[in-house]
Amino acid sequence: MASRHQNQFEARIIQELRPRERLQELGGAALSEQELLAIVLRTGAKECDVLTLAGELLNKFGNLYELKQASTSELEKIKGIGPIKALELVATFELSRRVNRSRQIKLGTVTSSASIAGVMIEELRDSVQEQLIGIYLNTKNQIIKKVLLFQGSLNQSIAHPRDIYHHAVKCSAARIILVHNHPSGDCRPSANDLEFTKRVVKCGELMGIEILDHLIVGCDTYRSLKEDGVI
């Protein structure tokens, strides 16, 4: 006859296998964040099964985004998370970041501002600094170059128009799409954003190089200054 301890051990193993079985049968989209996290953790701790441990992590940090920002030392403060589990979690989230960054803009024809914005949202999502990127196009709206024009703090001027048009002349671009991020996630243009955009557009008119759009991206959304009538 199985001992009580053995029965508890077997029940715990079954509990820890369930998320994997559900993943195999239903696919990742059908699983909760807690279940997916449990699969990454693989096993629980002496005091609790893996699903409970995953739940404690989510409760402690509030959501996956905050959990992703946690350091190994912060993770190890959770009972049941040792150095190896902490490193595995950090590595998993770093892979997630790199997957997002790998969705880079490819050389090809631009069909809409929305298509550019979708890629740039992912690329700039985790940036804590404001960045200005120039996407340079030829007369057929094909991307020929992408350049990081500026990176810095929010209280600095975004960039000087001459820096933008220097690259345009160098690669013989006919048009430019500007993209910059608001690390706060709020895509509403500031007074400086509007003034800067108007200055760049005027310079482009003098040089015969069109600014197609200036996109401001946040965590999940974007704002088109072309659609807003600024350009």
Short mmCIF file of C-alpha atoms in Angstrom, two decimals:
data_model
loop_
_atom_site.label_atom_id
_atom_site.label_comp_id
_atom_site.label_asym_id
_atom_site.label_seq_id
_atom_site.Cartn_x
_atom_site.Cartn_y
_atom_site.Cartn_z
CA MET A 1 0.00 0.00 0.00
CA ALA A 2 1.35 3.40 -1.04
CA SER A 3 2.33 5.71 1.76
CA ARG A 4 0.71 9.11 2.21
CA HIS A 5 4.01 10.77 1.29
CA GLN A 6 4.22 8.77 -1.94
CA ASN A 7 0.62 9.65 -2.86
CA GLN A 8 1.31 13.34 -2.29
CA PHE A 9 4.45 13.11 -4.43
CA GLU A 10 2.59 11.40 -7.29
CA ALA A 11 -0.25 13.94 -7.12
CA ARG A 12 2.27 16.75 -7.32
CA ILE A 13 3.99 15.23 -10.38
CA ILE A 14 0.61 14.94 -12.12
CA GLN A 15 -0.16 18.57 -11.26
CA GLU A 16 3.17 19.70 -12.74
CA LEU A 17 2.63 17.72 -15.95
CA ARG A 18 -0.82 19.16 -16.66
CA PRO A 19 0.32 22.48 -18.20
CA ARG A 20 2.65 20.59 -20.57
CA GLU A 21 -0.11 18.21 -21.59
CA ARG A 22 -2.47 21.11 -22.22
CA LEU A 23 0.20 22.87 -24.26
CA GLN A 24 0.68 19.77 -26.40
CA GLU A 25 -3.06 19.24 -26.92
CA LEU A 26 -4.34 22.82 -27.21
CA GLY A 27 -1.39 25.04 -28.11
CA GLY A 28 0.13 27.95 -26.23
CA ALA A 29 -2.71 30.40 -26.86
CA ALA A 30 -5.08 28.26 -24.77
CA LEU A 31 -2.90 28.38 -21.65
CA SER A 32 -2.95 31.03 -18.95
CA GLU A 33 0.12 33.11 -18.10
CA GLN A 34 0.44 31.08 -14.92
CA GLU A 35 0.49 27.80 -16.86
CA LEU A 36 3.04 29.05 -19.40
CA LEU A 37 5.26 30.32 -16.61
CA ALA A 38 4.95 26.95 -14.87
CA ILE A 39 6.27 25.22 -18.00
CA VAL A 40 9.32 27.51 -18.02
CA LEU A 41 9.93 26.85 -14.31
CA ARG A 42 9.47 23.08 -14.88
CA THR A 43 9.34 22.12 -11.19
CA GLY A 44 8.07 23.63 -8.01
CA ALA A 45 9.75 24.03 -4.65
CA LYS A 46 9.71 21.86 -1.57
CA GLU A 47 6.86 23.89 -0.14
CA CYS A 48 4.66 24.16 -3.26
CA ASP A 49 3.98 22.77 -6.73
CA VAL A 50 5.08 24.59 -9.87
CA LEU A 51 1.67 26.14 -10.63
CA THR A 52 1.54 27.67 -7.16
CA LEU A 53 5.09 28.97 -7.56
CA ALA A 54 4.21 30.52 -10.93
CA GLY A 55 1.17 32.16 -9.34
CA GLU A 56 3.30 33.59 -6.54
CA LEU A 57 5.68 35.15 -9.08
CA LEU A 58 2.82 36.82 -10.93
CA ASN A 59 1.27 38.05 -7.68
CA LYS A 60 4.57 39.45 -6.44
CA PHE A 61 5.43 41.39 -9.62
CA GLY A 62 1.86 42.15 -10.74
CA ASN A 63 2.14 41.14 -14.39
CA LEU A 64 4.49 39.60 -16.95
CA TYR A 65 5.89 42.97 -18.02
CA GLU A 66 7.07 43.81 -14.49
CA LEU A 67 8.33 40.26 -14.03
CA LYS A 68 10.37 40.64 -17.23
CA GLN A 69 12.14 43.67 -15.74
CA ALA A 70 13.18 41.82 -12.57
CA SER A 71 16.85 41.05 -11.90
CA THR A 72 18.09 37.65 -10.74
CA SER A 73 18.56 38.99 -7.21
CA GLU A 74 14.95 40.22 -7.13
CA LEU A 75 13.69 36.88 -8.43
CA GLU A 76 15.67 34.93 -5.84
CA LYS A 77 13.80 36.74 -3.06
CA ILE A 78 10.78 34.60 -3.98
CA LYS A 79 10.71 31.41 -1.93
CA GLY A 80 11.32 28.51 -4.30
CA ILE A 81 13.29 30.51 -6.88
CA GLY A 82 16.98 29.69 -6.66
CA PRO A 83 19.88 30.95 -8.80
CA ILE A 84 19.24 28.48 -11.65
CA LYS A 85 15.52 29.18 -11.94
CA ALA A 86 16.20 32.92 -11.78
CA LEU A 87 18.74 32.67 -14.61
CA GLU A 88 16.35 30.56 -16.69
CA LEU A 89 13.62 33.18 -16.31
CA VAL A 90 15.97 36.04 -17.23
CA ALA A 91 17.18 34.09 -20.29
CA THR A 92 13.59 33.37 -21.37
CA PHE A 93 12.59 37.03 -21.21
CA GLU A 94 15.77 38.10 -23.00
CA LEU A 95 14.88 35.71 -25.84
CA SER A 96 11.44 37.34 -25.97
CA ARG A 97 13.07 40.77 -26.33
CA ARG A 98 15.28 39.51 -29.14
CA VAL A 99 12.35 37.96 -30.98
CA ASN A 100 10.66 41.37 -30.94
CA ARG A 101 13.80 43.12 -32.13
CA SER A 102 14.26 40.60 -34.94
CA ARG A 103 11.13 41.98 -36.59
CA GLN A 104 13.27 44.56 -38.29
CA ILE A 105 12.12 46.66 -41.20
CA LYS A 106 13.12 44.89 -44.38
CA LEU A 107 14.24 46.60 -47.54
CA GLY A 108 11.09 46.78 -49.63
CA THR A 109 8.12 48.90 -50.54
CA VAL A 110 6.30 50.83 -47.81
CA THR A 111 2.56 50.31 -48.15
CA SER A 112 1.31 52.22 -45.10
CA SER A 113 2.36 54.09 -41.98
CA ALA A 114 0.61 51.40 -39.92
CA SER A 115 2.92 48.68 -41.25
CA ILE A 116 6.01 50.69 -40.29
CA ALA A 117 4.53 51.59 -36.90
CA GLY A 118 3.79 47.94 -36.06
CA VAL A 119 7.41 46.94 -36.51
CA MET A 120 8.81 50.01 -34.75
CA ILE A 121 6.53 49.55 -31.73
CA GLU A 122 8.14 46.15 -31.17
CA GLU A 123 11.66 47.44 -31.80
CA LEU A 124 11.38 50.37 -29.40
CA ARG A 125 9.03 48.87 -26.81
CA ASP A 126 11.67 48.33 -24.11
CA SER A 127 13.69 51.49 -24.76
CA VAL A 128 13.98 53.77 -21.73
CA GLN A 129 15.45 56.56 -23.84
CA GLU A 130 13.85 58.57 -26.58
CA GLN A 131 15.11 57.57 -30.02
CA LEU A 132 14.60 59.14 -33.42
CA ILE A 133 14.89 56.88 -36.45
CA GLY A 134 14.94 57.93 -40.08
CA ILE A 135 13.60 55.54 -42.72
CA TYR A 136 14.83 56.64 -46.14
CA LEU A 137 12.94 55.77 -49.32
CA ASN A 138 13.45 56.13 -53.06
CA THR A 139 10.91 57.49 -55.57
CA LYS A 140 9.05 54.14 -55.55
CA ASN A 141 8.65 54.22 -51.75
CA GLN A 142 11.16 51.41 -51.35
CA ILE A 143 13.24 51.48 -48.17
CA ILE A 144 16.90 52.00 -48.94
CA LYS A 145 18.24 52.84 -45.48
CA LYS A 146 17.28 53.02 -41.80
CA VAL A 147 19.31 55.22 -39.45
CA LEU A 148 19.28 55.92 -35.70
CA LEU A 149 19.47 59.71 -35.76
CA PHE A 150 19.21 60.50 -32.08
CA GLN A 151 19.10 58.82 -28.69
CA GLY A 152 18.90 60.66 -25.40
CA SER A 153 16.83 62.02 -22.56
CA LEU A 154 13.39 63.49 -22.93
CA ASN A 155 14.46 67.05 -22.10
CA GLN A 156 16.84 67.27 -25.07
CA SER A 157 16.02 68.44 -28.56
CA ILE A 158 15.22 65.44 -30.77
CA ALA A 159 17.70 66.19 -33.58
CA HIS A 160 18.79 68.88 -35.98
CA PRO A 161 17.27 68.81 -39.50
CA ARG A 162 20.75 68.87 -41.06
CA ASP A 163 21.49 65.45 -39.50
CA ILE A 164 18.33 64.05 -41.05
CA TYR A 165 18.97 65.42 -44.52
CA HIS A 166 22.68 64.58 -44.45
CA HIS A 167 21.75 60.89 -44.64
CA ALA A 168 19.06 61.56 -47.23
CA VAL A 169 21.55 63.22 -49.57
CA LYS A 170 24.15 60.55 -48.91
CA CYS A 171 21.83 57.70 -49.95
CA SER A 172 19.95 59.71 -52.62
CA ALA A 173 16.63 59.35 -50.81
CA ALA A 174 13.53 61.00 -52.25
CA ARG A 175 11.35 60.65 -49.17
CA ILE A 176 11.73 60.12 -45.42
CA ILE A 177 9.57 58.61 -42.68
CA LEU A 178 10.57 59.72 -39.18
CA VAL A 179 9.80 57.55 -36.17
CA HIS A 180 10.42 58.36 -32.53
CA ASN A 181 9.28 56.77 -29.32
CA HIS A 182 7.79 58.10 -26.11
CA PRO A 183 9.12 55.77 -23.36
CA SER A 184 6.15 56.83 -21.20
CA GLY A 185 3.87 55.02 -23.65
CA ASP A 186 1.80 58.17 -24.27
CA CYS A 187 1.83 58.82 -28.02
CA ARG A 188 0.37 62.31 -27.88
CA PRO A 189 2.76 64.77 -29.59
CA SER A 190 4.32 67.43 -27.40
CA ALA A 191 4.65 71.06 -28.47
CA ASN A 192 8.33 70.34 -29.20
CA ASP A 193 7.36 67.36 -31.37
CA LEU A 194 5.03 69.53 -33.46
CA GLU A 195 7.52 72.38 -33.79
CA PHE A 196 10.32 69.98 -34.74
CA THR A 197 8.15 68.27 -37.36
CA LYS A 198 7.18 71.56 -39.00
CA ARG A 199 10.83 72.65 -39.14
CA VAL A 200 11.92 69.40 -40.76
CA VAL A 201 9.07 69.53 -43.30
CA LYS A 202 10.01 73.10 -44.30
CA CYS A 203 13.66 72.11 -44.76
CA GLY A 204 12.54 69.18 -46.89
CA GLU A 205 10.46 71.44 -49.10
CA LEU A 206 13.52 73.60 -49.77
CA MET A 207 15.64 70.54 -50.59
CA GLY A 208 13.00 68.68 -52.58
CA ILE A 209 12.97 65.74 -50.15
CA GLU A 210 9.49 64.91 -48.83
CA ILE A 211 8.70 63.93 -45.25
CA LEU A 212 6.03 61.27 -45.77
CA ASP A 213 5.16 60.92 -42.09
CA HIS A 214 6.39 61.37 -38.55
CA LEU A 215 5.26 58.50 -36.33
CA ILE A 216 5.28 58.61 -32.53
CA VAL A 217 5.19 55.13 -31.01
CA GLY A 218 4.42 53.94 -27.49
CA CYS A 219 4.14 50.50 -25.92
CA ASP A 220 1.23 49.29 -28.05
CA THR A 221 -0.02 52.24 -30.09
CA TYR A 222 1.21 54.94 -32.44
CA ARG A 223 0.32 58.43 -33.64
CA SER A 224 0.73 59.57 -37.24
CA LEU A 225 1.38 63.29 -37.62
CA LYS A 226 0.45 62.92 -41.29
CA GLU A 227 -2.98 61.62 -40.31
CA ASP A 228 -3.23 64.41 -37.71
CA GLY A 229 -2.74 66.99 -40.47
CA VAL A 230 0.57 68.31 -39.12
CA ILE A 231 2.34 67.24 -42.32
#
